[in-house]
Amino acid sequence: MAEHPDDERAESVTGLEPITDETVLDRCRAGTDAVLAEHDPRETFGWDKRDAKARFGDVTDEVSALQQRLYAEGERALLMVLQGIDAGGKGGTIRSVMNQLNPAGVSVHGFGVPSEEERAHDFLWRIHAHTPELGKIAVFDRSHYEDVLVVRVKQLVPESVWRGRFAHIRNFEALLDDEGTTVVKFFLNVSSEEQRERLQDRIDDPEERWKFRAGDLDDRALWDEYQAAFQDAIRETTTDAAPWYVVPGDRKWVRNLVVALALRHHLRLIGPEYPPAEEDIEHIVVT
Ligand code: ADP
């Protein structure tokens, strides 16, 4: 068992039944009464690290096959929203999960501090421009949720404004769903201690240092305010059409598998099909 650190052992060690994928997703799916403190960032669902990594490969193979159909069909789309604190693993999730997909059918867009032009429009203007075209998967690295998170915590607009945005977000996401785009949202739930270690690693490692901004420490000092803002945003905007998943984020291999399982689940629900081929081509021989 030398290669299995204690905290990474399978549930079989404790004699419990292996947990099903559906149960894992049910436990991560947030309700309108979600309590973030009840979601353990170090959760492993009894998975073994090596098995989980192997399963990640199998699950992403299926995700990739479903993506190919989605692309070929060209009638539905999927928008994956990633939110989390600094060093929460948004970039790592994108690298691991999207790496397995056909790049022609995927777009990734990061949303930073709005430009002057963006600020001169409503908060959804810049977001809508990057939603996926039919047939594609788009990933948002931060999103319209910043407008009810950082904007709230840093008091950039009055409460009446950010609070009103919850309804606008629900309506916006319902619109996307009605028009063929499934919206799936992930909160990468990382513990305060894990964030501390990751930020310290960024400072200590010359190849990671470019990612560190002094502002990350200002945001870390507002930990409780951010957690409260995330919790409200999740409660206010989790819907059947656009669910939130609270993903255990401290262990990257758990995080990656949960995100891949959720992606597979929603792509299966979409159920894309290859378009019919032209008639009478089976007998054609290309010379
Ligand atoms: P990341 O931290 O995701 O790697 P950046 O270093 O570019 O990327 O940080 C993006 C910053 O932009 C974050 O601090 C985030 O809070 C901020 N930001 C994003 N959207 C908004 C917004 N609508 N209003 C104000 N700040 C925003």
mmCIF file of C-alpha atoms and ligand atoms in Angstrom:
data_model
loop_
_atom_site.group_PDB
_atom_site.id
_atom_site.type_symbol
_atom_site.label_atom_id
_atom_site.label_comp_id
_atom_site.label_asym_id
_atom_site.label_seq_id
_atom_site.Cartn_x
_atom_site.Cartn_y
_atom_site.Cartn_z
ATOM 1 C CA MET A 1 0.000 0.000 0.000
ATOM 2 C CA ALA A 2 3.067 2.239 -0.098
ATOM 3 C CA GLU A 3 1.840 3.994 -3.232
ATOM 4 C CA HIS A 4 -1.551 4.725 -1.628
ATOM 5 C CA PRO A 5 -1.280 7.495 0.950
ATOM 6 C CA ASP A 6 -3.845 7.083 3.713
ATOM 7 C CA ASP A 7 -6.113 9.825 2.531
ATOM 8 C CA GLU A 8 -6.383 8.342 -0.949
ATOM 9 C CA ARG A 9 -7.554 4.839 -0.158
ATOM 10 C CA ALA A 10 -10.685 3.308 -1.622
ATOM 11 C CA GLU A 11 -13.822 2.994 0.446
ATOM 12 C CA SER A 12 -13.344 -0.777 0.363
ATOM 13 C CA VAL A 13 -10.729 -0.169 3.040
ATOM 14 C CA THR A 14 -13.507 0.917 5.373
ATOM 15 C CA GLY A 15 -15.856 -1.796 4.115
ATOM 16 C CA LEU A 16 -18.363 0.555 2.475
ATOM 17 C CA GLU A 17 -19.989 -0.150 -0.896
ATOM 18 C CA PRO A 18 -18.480 1.747 -3.838
ATOM 19 C CA ILE A 19 -20.548 4.811 -4.575
ATOM 20 C CA THR A 20 -22.332 5.155 -7.958
ATOM 21 C CA ASP A 21 -21.626 7.984 -10.374
ATOM 22 C CA GLU A 22 -25.227 9.175 -9.995
ATOM 23 C CA THR A 23 -24.825 9.405 -6.225
ATOM 24 C CA VAL A 24 -21.611 11.377 -6.619
ATOM 25 C CA LEU A 25 -23.328 13.872 -8.915
ATOM 26 C CA ASP A 26 -26.365 14.068 -6.613
ATOM 27 C CA ARG A 27 -24.100 14.889 -3.697
ATOM 28 C CA CYS A 28 -22.349 17.622 -5.666
ATOM 29 C CA ARG A 29 -25.486 19.123 -7.213
ATOM 30 C CA ALA A 30 -26.480 22.213 -5.259
ATOM 31 C CA GLY A 31 -30.037 22.990 -4.240
ATOM 32 C CA THR A 32 -31.636 26.354 -3.561
ATOM 33 C CA ASP A 33 -30.797 25.762 0.116
ATOM 34 C CA ALA A 34 -27.158 24.766 -0.519
ATOM 35 C CA VAL A 35 -24.779 25.186 2.427
ATOM 36 C CA LEU A 36 -21.172 25.391 1.232
ATOM 37 C CA ALA A 37 -19.808 24.410 4.626
ATOM 38 C CA GLU A 38 -21.501 21.019 4.195
ATOM 39 C CA HIS A 39 -19.451 20.272 1.061
ATOM 40 C CA ASP A 40 -16.046 18.882 2.054
ATOM 41 C CA PRO A 41 -13.279 20.149 -0.280
ATOM 42 C CA ARG A 42 -11.248 17.034 0.611
ATOM 43 C CA GLU A 43 -14.033 14.571 -0.252
ATOM 44 C CA THR A 44 -12.877 11.507 -2.235
ATOM 45 C CA PHE A 45 -16.165 9.541 -2.480
ATOM 46 C CA GLY A 46 -14.122 6.520 -1.465
ATOM 47 C CA TRP A 47 -12.260 6.545 -4.756
ATOM 48 C CA ASP A 48 -8.735 5.250 -5.073
ATOM 49 C CA LYS A 49 -6.404 7.683 -6.799
ATOM 50 C CA ARG A 50 -5.063 5.276 -9.391
ATOM 51 C CA ASP A 51 -8.516 3.890 -10.229
ATOM 52 C CA ALA A 52 -9.937 7.398 -10.421
ATOM 53 C CA LYS A 53 -7.269 8.448 -12.899
ATOM 54 C CA ALA A 54 -7.980 5.398 -15.056
ATOM 55 C CA ARG A 55 -11.706 6.085 -14.889
ATOM 56 C CA PHE A 56 -11.092 9.686 -15.840
ATOM 57 C CA GLY A 57 -9.595 8.387 -19.099
ATOM 58 C CA ASP A 58 -12.641 6.189 -19.785
ATOM 59 C CA VAL A 59 -15.136 8.913 -18.941
ATOM 60 C CA THR A 60 -13.389 11.524 -21.061
ATOM 61 C CA ASP A 61 -13.238 9.048 -23.963
ATOM 62 C CA GLU A 62 -17.027 8.915 -23.834
ATOM 63 C CA VAL A 63 -17.249 12.695 -23.434
ATOM 64 C CA SER A 64 -15.075 13.002 -26.525
ATOM 65 C CA ALA A 65 -17.308 10.634 -28.522
ATOM 66 C CA LEU A 66 -20.409 12.569 -27.427
ATOM 67 C CA GLN A 67 -18.710 15.842 -28.351
ATOM 68 C CA GLN A 68 -18.033 14.482 -31.826
ATOM 69 C CA ARG A 69 -21.752 13.778 -32.248
ATOM 70 C CA LEU A 70 -22.718 17.171 -30.845
ATOM 71 C CA TYR A 71 -20.393 18.773 -33.384
ATOM 72 C CA ALA A 72 -21.650 16.672 -36.288
ATOM 73 C CA GLU A 73 -25.300 17.242 -35.348
ATOM 74 C CA GLY A 74 -24.845 21.017 -35.004
ATOM 75 C CA GLU A 75 -28.203 21.569 -33.307
ATOM 76 C CA ARG A 76 -27.383 21.816 -29.612
ATOM 77 C CA ALA A 77 -24.566 23.301 -27.576
ATOM 78 C CA LEU A 78 -23.150 23.162 -24.060
ATOM 79 C CA LEU A 79 -21.828 25.971 -21.909
ATOM 80 C CA MET A 80 -19.617 25.040 -18.990
ATOM 81 C CA VAL A 81 -19.140 27.782 -16.391
ATOM 82 C CA LEU A 82 -16.155 27.506 -14.030
ATOM 83 C CA GLN A 83 -16.032 29.609 -10.888
ATOM 84 C CA GLY A 84 -13.810 29.459 -7.839
ATOM 85 C CA ILE A 85 -11.387 31.392 -5.723
ATOM 86 C CA ASP A 86 -7.864 32.312 -6.857
ATOM 87 C CA ALA A 87 -5.737 29.170 -7.253
ATOM 88 C CA GLY A 88 -9.003 27.219 -7.133
ATOM 89 C CA GLY A 89 -8.014 25.104 -10.136
ATOM 90 C CA LYS A 90 -9.997 26.624 -12.995
ATOM 91 C CA GLY A 91 -7.023 26.562 -15.332
ATOM 92 C CA GLY A 92 -6.006 23.036 -14.326
ATOM 93 C CA THR A 93 -9.547 21.751 -14.840
ATOM 94 C CA ILE A 94 -9.689 23.264 -18.302
ATOM 95 C CA ARG A 95 -6.309 21.757 -19.231
ATOM 96 C CA SER A 96 -7.165 18.282 -17.969
ATOM 97 C CA VAL A 97 -10.742 17.918 -19.119
ATOM 98 C CA MET A 98 -10.746 19.885 -22.368
ATOM 99 C CA ASN A 99 -7.437 18.394 -23.474
ATOM 100 C CA GLN A 100 -9.336 15.233 -24.324
ATOM 101 C CA LEU A 101 -11.729 16.960 -26.734
ATOM 102 C CA ASN A 102 -11.585 17.926 -30.396
ATOM 103 C CA PRO A 103 -10.300 21.534 -30.310
ATOM 104 C CA ALA A 104 -12.366 22.416 -33.380
ATOM 105 C CA GLY A 105 -15.514 22.057 -31.295
ATOM 106 C CA VAL A 106 -14.412 23.832 -28.135
ATOM 107 C CA SER A 107 -13.849 27.435 -27.137
ATOM 108 C CA VAL A 108 -12.442 28.729 -23.874
ATOM 109 C CA HIS A 109 -12.929 32.287 -22.743
ATOM 110 C CA GLY A 110 -11.621 33.952 -19.590
ATOM 111 C CA PHE A 111 -13.383 36.996 -18.160
ATOM 112 C CA GLY A 112 -11.177 39.516 -16.381
ATOM 113 C CA VAL A 113 -11.792 43.056 -15.183
ATOM 114 C CA PRO A 114 -14.257 44.567 -17.710
ATOM 115 C CA SER A 115 -12.861 47.007 -20.266
ATOM 116 C CA GLU A 116 -14.233 50.517 -20.555
ATOM 117 C CA GLU A 117 -16.374 49.428 -23.491
ATOM 118 C CA GLU A 118 -17.697 46.416 -21.576
ATOM 119 C CA ARG A 119 -18.489 48.547 -18.533
ATOM 120 C CA ALA A 120 -20.488 50.872 -20.785
ATOM 121 C CA HIS A 121 -22.942 48.000 -21.443
ATOM 122 C CA ASP A 122 -25.126 45.791 -19.268
ATOM 123 C CA PHE A 123 -23.180 43.042 -17.452
ATOM 124 C CA LEU A 124 -24.388 40.270 -19.760
ATOM 125 C CA TRP A 125 -23.354 41.986 -22.974
ATOM 126 C CA ARG A 126 -19.787 40.706 -23.004
ATOM 127 C CA ILE A 127 -20.919 37.283 -21.807
ATOM 128 C CA HIS A 128 -23.535 36.680 -24.478
ATOM 129 C CA ALA A 129 -20.974 37.332 -27.200
ATOM 130 C CA HIS A 130 -19.005 34.241 -26.126
ATOM 131 C CA THR A 131 -21.778 31.698 -25.643
ATOM 132 C CA PRO A 132 -21.243 28.645 -27.864
ATOM 133 C CA GLU A 133 -22.617 28.337 -31.348
ATOM 134 C CA LEU A 134 -24.744 25.243 -31.905
ATOM 135 C CA GLY A 135 -22.592 22.131 -32.168
ATOM 136 C CA LYS A 136 -19.950 23.455 -29.805
ATOM 137 C CA ILE A 137 -18.858 23.385 -26.192
ATOM 138 C CA ALA A 138 -17.792 26.683 -24.633
ATOM 139 C CA VAL A 139 -15.945 26.964 -21.345
ATOM 140 C CA PHE A 140 -16.055 30.132 -19.282
ATOM 141 C CA ASP A 141 -13.092 30.703 -16.961
ATOM 142 C CA ARG A 142 -14.949 33.129 -14.676
ATOM 143 C CA SER A 143 -18.164 34.503 -16.095
ATOM 144 C CA HIS A 144 -21.224 36.679 -15.481
ATOM 145 C CA TYR A 145 -21.055 35.384 -11.886
ATOM 146 C CA GLU A 146 -18.210 37.811 -11.207
ATOM 147 C CA ASP A 147 -20.906 40.474 -11.351
ATOM 148 C CA VAL A 148 -22.544 39.040 -8.227
ATOM 149 C CA LEU A 149 -19.257 37.945 -6.566
ATOM 150 C CA VAL A 150 -16.262 40.300 -6.773
ATOM 151 C CA VAL A 151 -18.604 43.161 -7.574
ATOM 152 C CA ARG A 152 -20.554 42.440 -4.397
ATOM 153 C CA VAL A 153 -17.587 41.759 -2.126
ATOM 154 C CA LYS A 154 -15.670 44.829 -3.308
ATOM 155 C CA GLN A 155 -18.868 46.902 -3.247
ATOM 156 C CA LEU A 156 -18.441 48.044 -6.838
ATOM 157 C CA VAL A 157 -22.196 48.563 -7.276
ATOM 158 C CA PRO A 158 -25.040 49.030 -4.758
ATOM 159 C CA GLU A 159 -26.737 45.908 -3.344
ATOM 160 C CA SER A 160 -29.980 46.685 -5.195
ATOM 161 C CA VAL A 161 -28.040 46.336 -8.461
ATOM 162 C CA TRP A 162 -26.152 43.073 -7.790
ATOM 163 C CA ARG A 163 -29.168 41.508 -6.110
ATOM 164 C CA GLY A 164 -31.335 42.277 -9.119
ATOM 165 C CA ARG A 165 -28.815 40.427 -11.269
ATOM 166 C CA PHE A 166 -29.782 37.007 -9.882
ATOM 167 C CA ALA A 167 -33.095 37.185 -11.741
ATOM 168 C CA HIS A 168 -31.376 38.468 -14.867
ATOM 169 C CA ILE A 169 -28.957 35.526 -14.705
ATOM 170 C CA ARG A 170 -31.759 32.996 -14.247
ATOM 171 C CA ASN A 171 -33.609 34.461 -17.217
ATOM 172 C CA PHE A 172 -30.459 34.612 -19.357
ATOM 173 C CA GLU A 173 -29.604 30.990 -18.670
ATOM 174 C CA ALA A 174 -33.219 29.939 -19.314
ATOM 175 C CA LEU A 175 -33.024 31.729 -22.646
ATOM 176 C CA LEU A 176 -29.862 29.831 -23.562
ATOM 177 C CA ASP A 177 -31.482 26.553 -22.556
ATOM 178 C CA ASP A 178 -34.634 27.301 -24.578
ATOM 179 C CA GLU A 179 -32.497 28.054 -27.618
ATOM 180 C CA GLY A 180 -30.548 24.783 -27.445
ATOM 181 C CA THR A 181 -27.617 25.511 -25.127
ATOM 182 C CA THR A 182 -27.356 23.429 -21.971
ATOM 183 C CA VAL A 183 -25.697 25.389 -19.157
ATOM 184 C CA VAL A 184 -23.691 23.504 -16.510
ATOM 185 C CA LYS A 185 -21.969 25.413 -13.714
ATOM 186 C CA PHE A 186 -19.124 24.317 -11.477
ATOM 187 C CA PHE A 187 -17.935 25.847 -8.233
ATOM 188 C CA LEU A 188 -14.457 24.473 -7.511
ATOM 189 C CA ASN A 189 -14.603 24.191 -3.753
ATOM 190 C CA VAL A 190 -11.100 24.557 -2.305
ATOM 191 C CA SER A 191 -10.302 24.814 1.398
ATOM 192 C CA SER A 192 -8.581 27.834 2.887
ATOM 193 C CA GLU A 193 -5.518 25.739 3.782
ATOM 194 C CA GLU A 194 -5.262 24.342 0.249
ATOM 195 C CA GLN A 195 -5.472 27.843 -1.217
ATOM 196 C CA ARG A 196 -2.749 28.989 1.186
ATOM 197 C CA GLU A 197 -0.454 26.178 0.010
ATOM 198 C CA ARG A 198 -1.152 26.785 -3.663
ATOM 199 C CA LEU A 199 -0.528 30.524 -3.391
ATOM 200 C CA GLN A 200 2.696 29.865 -1.476
ATOM 201 C CA ASP A 201 3.781 27.390 -4.167
ATOM 202 C CA ARG A 202 3.146 30.035 -6.799
ATOM 203 C CA ILE A 203 5.392 32.458 -4.967
ATOM 204 C CA ASP A 204 8.122 29.875 -4.386
ATOM 205 C CA ASP A 205 8.215 28.345 -7.872
ATOM 206 C CA PRO A 206 9.832 30.580 -10.522
ATOM 207 C CA GLU A 207 7.758 28.893 -13.224
ATOM 208 C CA GLU A 208 4.490 29.548 -11.375
ATOM 209 C CA ARG A 209 5.321 33.004 -10.082
ATOM 210 C CA TRP A 210 3.787 34.774 -13.085
ATOM 211 C CA LYS A 211 0.352 33.597 -11.907
ATOM 212 C CA PHE A 212 0.615 35.361 -8.571
ATOM 213 C CA ARG A 213 -0.884 38.822 -8.074
ATOM 214 C CA ALA A 214 -0.593 40.713 -4.792
ATOM 215 C CA GLY A 215 -4.356 41.259 -5.127
ATOM 216 C CA ASP A 216 -4.799 37.509 -4.523
ATOM 217 C CA LEU A 217 -3.866 38.129 -0.878
ATOM 218 C CA ASP A 218 -6.402 40.964 -0.585
ATOM 219 C CA ASP A 219 -9.074 38.581 -1.867
ATOM 220 C CA ARG A 220 -7.863 35.849 0.507
ATOM 221 C CA ALA A 221 -8.365 38.253 3.405
ATOM 222 C CA LEU A 222 -12.014 38.498 2.300
ATOM 223 C CA TRP A 223 -12.451 34.694 2.420
ATOM 224 C CA ASP A 224 -15.709 34.710 4.422
ATOM 225 C CA GLU A 225 -17.269 37.423 2.291
ATOM 226 C CA TYR A 226 -16.469 35.487 -0.878
ATOM 227 C CA GLN A 227 -17.820 32.225 0.530
ATOM 228 C CA ALA A 228 -21.072 33.964 1.475
ATOM 229 C CA ALA A 229 -21.292 35.511 -1.979
ATOM 230 C CA PHE A 230 -20.663 32.148 -3.694
ATOM 231 C CA GLN A 231 -23.279 30.468 -1.542
ATOM 232 C CA ASP A 232 -25.930 33.087 -2.321
ATOM 233 C CA ALA A 233 -25.106 33.052 -6.025
ATOM 234 C CA ILE A 234 -25.408 29.269 -6.123
ATOM 235 C CA ARG A 235 -28.675 29.222 -4.186
ATOM 236 C CA GLU A 236 -30.215 31.982 -6.263
ATOM 237 C CA THR A 237 -29.292 30.625 -9.674
ATOM 238 C CA THR A 238 -29.303 26.843 -9.452
ATOM 239 C CA THR A 239 -32.147 25.640 -11.659
ATOM 240 C CA ASP A 240 -33.036 22.442 -13.509
ATOM 241 C CA ALA A 241 -32.060 24.166 -16.734
ATOM 242 C CA ALA A 242 -28.734 25.420 -15.377
ATOM 243 C CA PRO A 243 -27.589 23.438 -12.333
ATOM 244 C CA TRP A 244 -24.626 24.190 -10.087
ATOM 245 C CA TYR A 245 -22.187 21.499 -9.002
ATOM 246 C CA VAL A 246 -20.049 22.065 -5.915
ATOM 247 C CA VAL A 247 -16.901 20.140 -6.837
ATOM 248 C CA PRO A 248 -14.459 18.946 -4.147
ATOM 249 C CA GLY A 249 -11.390 20.877 -5.221
ATOM 250 C CA ASP A 250 -8.508 20.033 -2.900
ATOM 251 C CA ARG A 251 -7.533 16.859 -4.745
ATOM 252 C CA LYS A 252 -7.095 17.481 -8.422
ATOM 253 C CA TRP A 253 -7.813 13.881 -9.417
ATOM 254 C CA VAL A 254 -11.179 13.970 -7.609
ATOM 255 C CA ARG A 255 -12.033 17.349 -9.102
ATOM 256 C CA ASN A 256 -11.207 16.224 -12.643
ATOM 257 C CA LEU A 257 -13.255 13.044 -12.407
ATOM 258 C CA VAL A 258 -16.300 14.829 -10.944
ATOM 259 C CA VAL A 259 -16.245 17.462 -13.690
ATOM 260 C CA ALA A 260 -15.831 14.781 -16.366
ATOM 261 C CA LEU A 261 -18.732 12.752 -14.907
ATOM 262 C CA ALA A 262 -20.988 15.815 -14.886
ATOM 263 C CA LEU A 263 -20.026 16.700 -18.432
ATOM 264 C CA ARG A 264 -20.762 13.160 -19.575
ATOM 265 C CA HIS A 265 -24.082 13.177 -17.711
ATOM 266 C CA HIS A 266 -25.269 16.350 -19.429
ATOM 267 C CA LEU A 267 -24.015 15.308 -22.858
ATOM 268 C CA ARG A 268 -25.862 12.020 -22.464
ATOM 269 C CA LEU A 269 -29.015 13.969 -21.570
ATOM 270 C CA ILE A 270 -28.587 16.073 -24.698
ATOM 271 C CA GLY A 271 -28.198 12.812 -26.632
ATOM 272 C CA PRO A 272 -26.699 14.200 -29.847
ATOM 273 C CA GLU A 273 -27.052 12.083 -32.984
ATOM 274 C CA TYR A 274 -25.031 11.975 -36.188
ATOM 275 C CA PRO A 275 -27.015 13.583 -39.012
ATOM 276 C CA PRO A 276 -28.320 11.135 -41.611
ATOM 277 C CA ALA A 277 -25.863 10.380 -44.400
ATOM 278 C CA GLU A 278 -26.824 11.029 -48.004
ATOM 279 C CA GLU A 279 -28.960 8.252 -49.406
ATOM 280 C CA ASP A 280 -27.531 5.338 -51.377
ATOM 281 C CA ILE A 281 -23.889 5.963 -50.684
ATOM 282 C CA GLU A 282 -23.071 2.651 -49.005
ATOM 283 C CA HIS A 283 -22.206 0.996 -52.332
ATOM 284 C CA ILE A 284 -19.926 3.806 -53.559
ATOM 285 C CA VAL A 285 -16.289 2.828 -53.995
ATOM 286 C CA VAL A 286 -13.834 5.695 -54.040
ATOM 287 C CA THR A 287 -11.305 5.183 -56.818
HETATM 288 P P1 ADP B 1 -7.407 34.594 -13.049
HETATM 289 O O1 ADP B 1 -7.240 35.121 -11.672
HETATM 290 O O2 ADP B 1 -8.766 33.988 -13.288
HETATM 291 O O3 ADP B 1 -6.285 33.715 -13.500
HETATM 292 P P2 ADP B 1 -6.873 37.264 -13.888
HETATM 293 O O4 ADP B 1 -5.614 37.315 -13.127
HETATM 294 O O5 ADP B 1 -6.964 37.915 -15.250
HETATM 295 O O6 ADP B 1 -7.385 35.789 -14.082
HETATM 296 O O7 ADP B 1 -7.993 37.864 -12.931
HETATM 297 C C1 ADP B 1 -9.194 38.221 -13.370
HETATM 298 C C2 ADP B 1 -9.696 39.250 -12.384
HETATM 299 O O8 ADP B 1 -10.773 39.939 -12.982
HETATM 300 C C3 ADP B 1 -10.185 38.654 -11.091
HETATM 301 O O9 ADP B 1 -9.631 39.319 -9.988
HETATM 302 C C4 ADP B 1 -11.689 38.903 -11.144
HETATM 303 O O10 ADP B 1 -12.264 39.099 -9.897
HETATM 304 C C5 ADP B 1 -11.746 40.147 -12.002
HETATM 305 N N1 ADP B 1 -13.053 40.302 -12.644
HETATM 306 C C6 ADP B 1 -13.643 39.437 -13.487
HETATM 307 N N2 ADP B 1 -14.876 39.890 -13.844
HETATM 308 C C7 ADP B 1 -15.054 41.054 -13.205
HETATM 309 C C8 ADP B 1 -16.111 41.992 -13.146
HETATM 310 N N3 ADP B 1 -17.230 41.808 -13.849
HETATM 311 N N4 ADP B 1 -15.951 43.089 -12.400
HETATM 312 C C9 ADP B 1 -14.801 43.277 -11.703
HETATM 313 N N5 ADP B 1 -13.769 42.431 -11.685
HETATM 314 C C10 ADP B 1 -13.879 41.322 -12.432
#
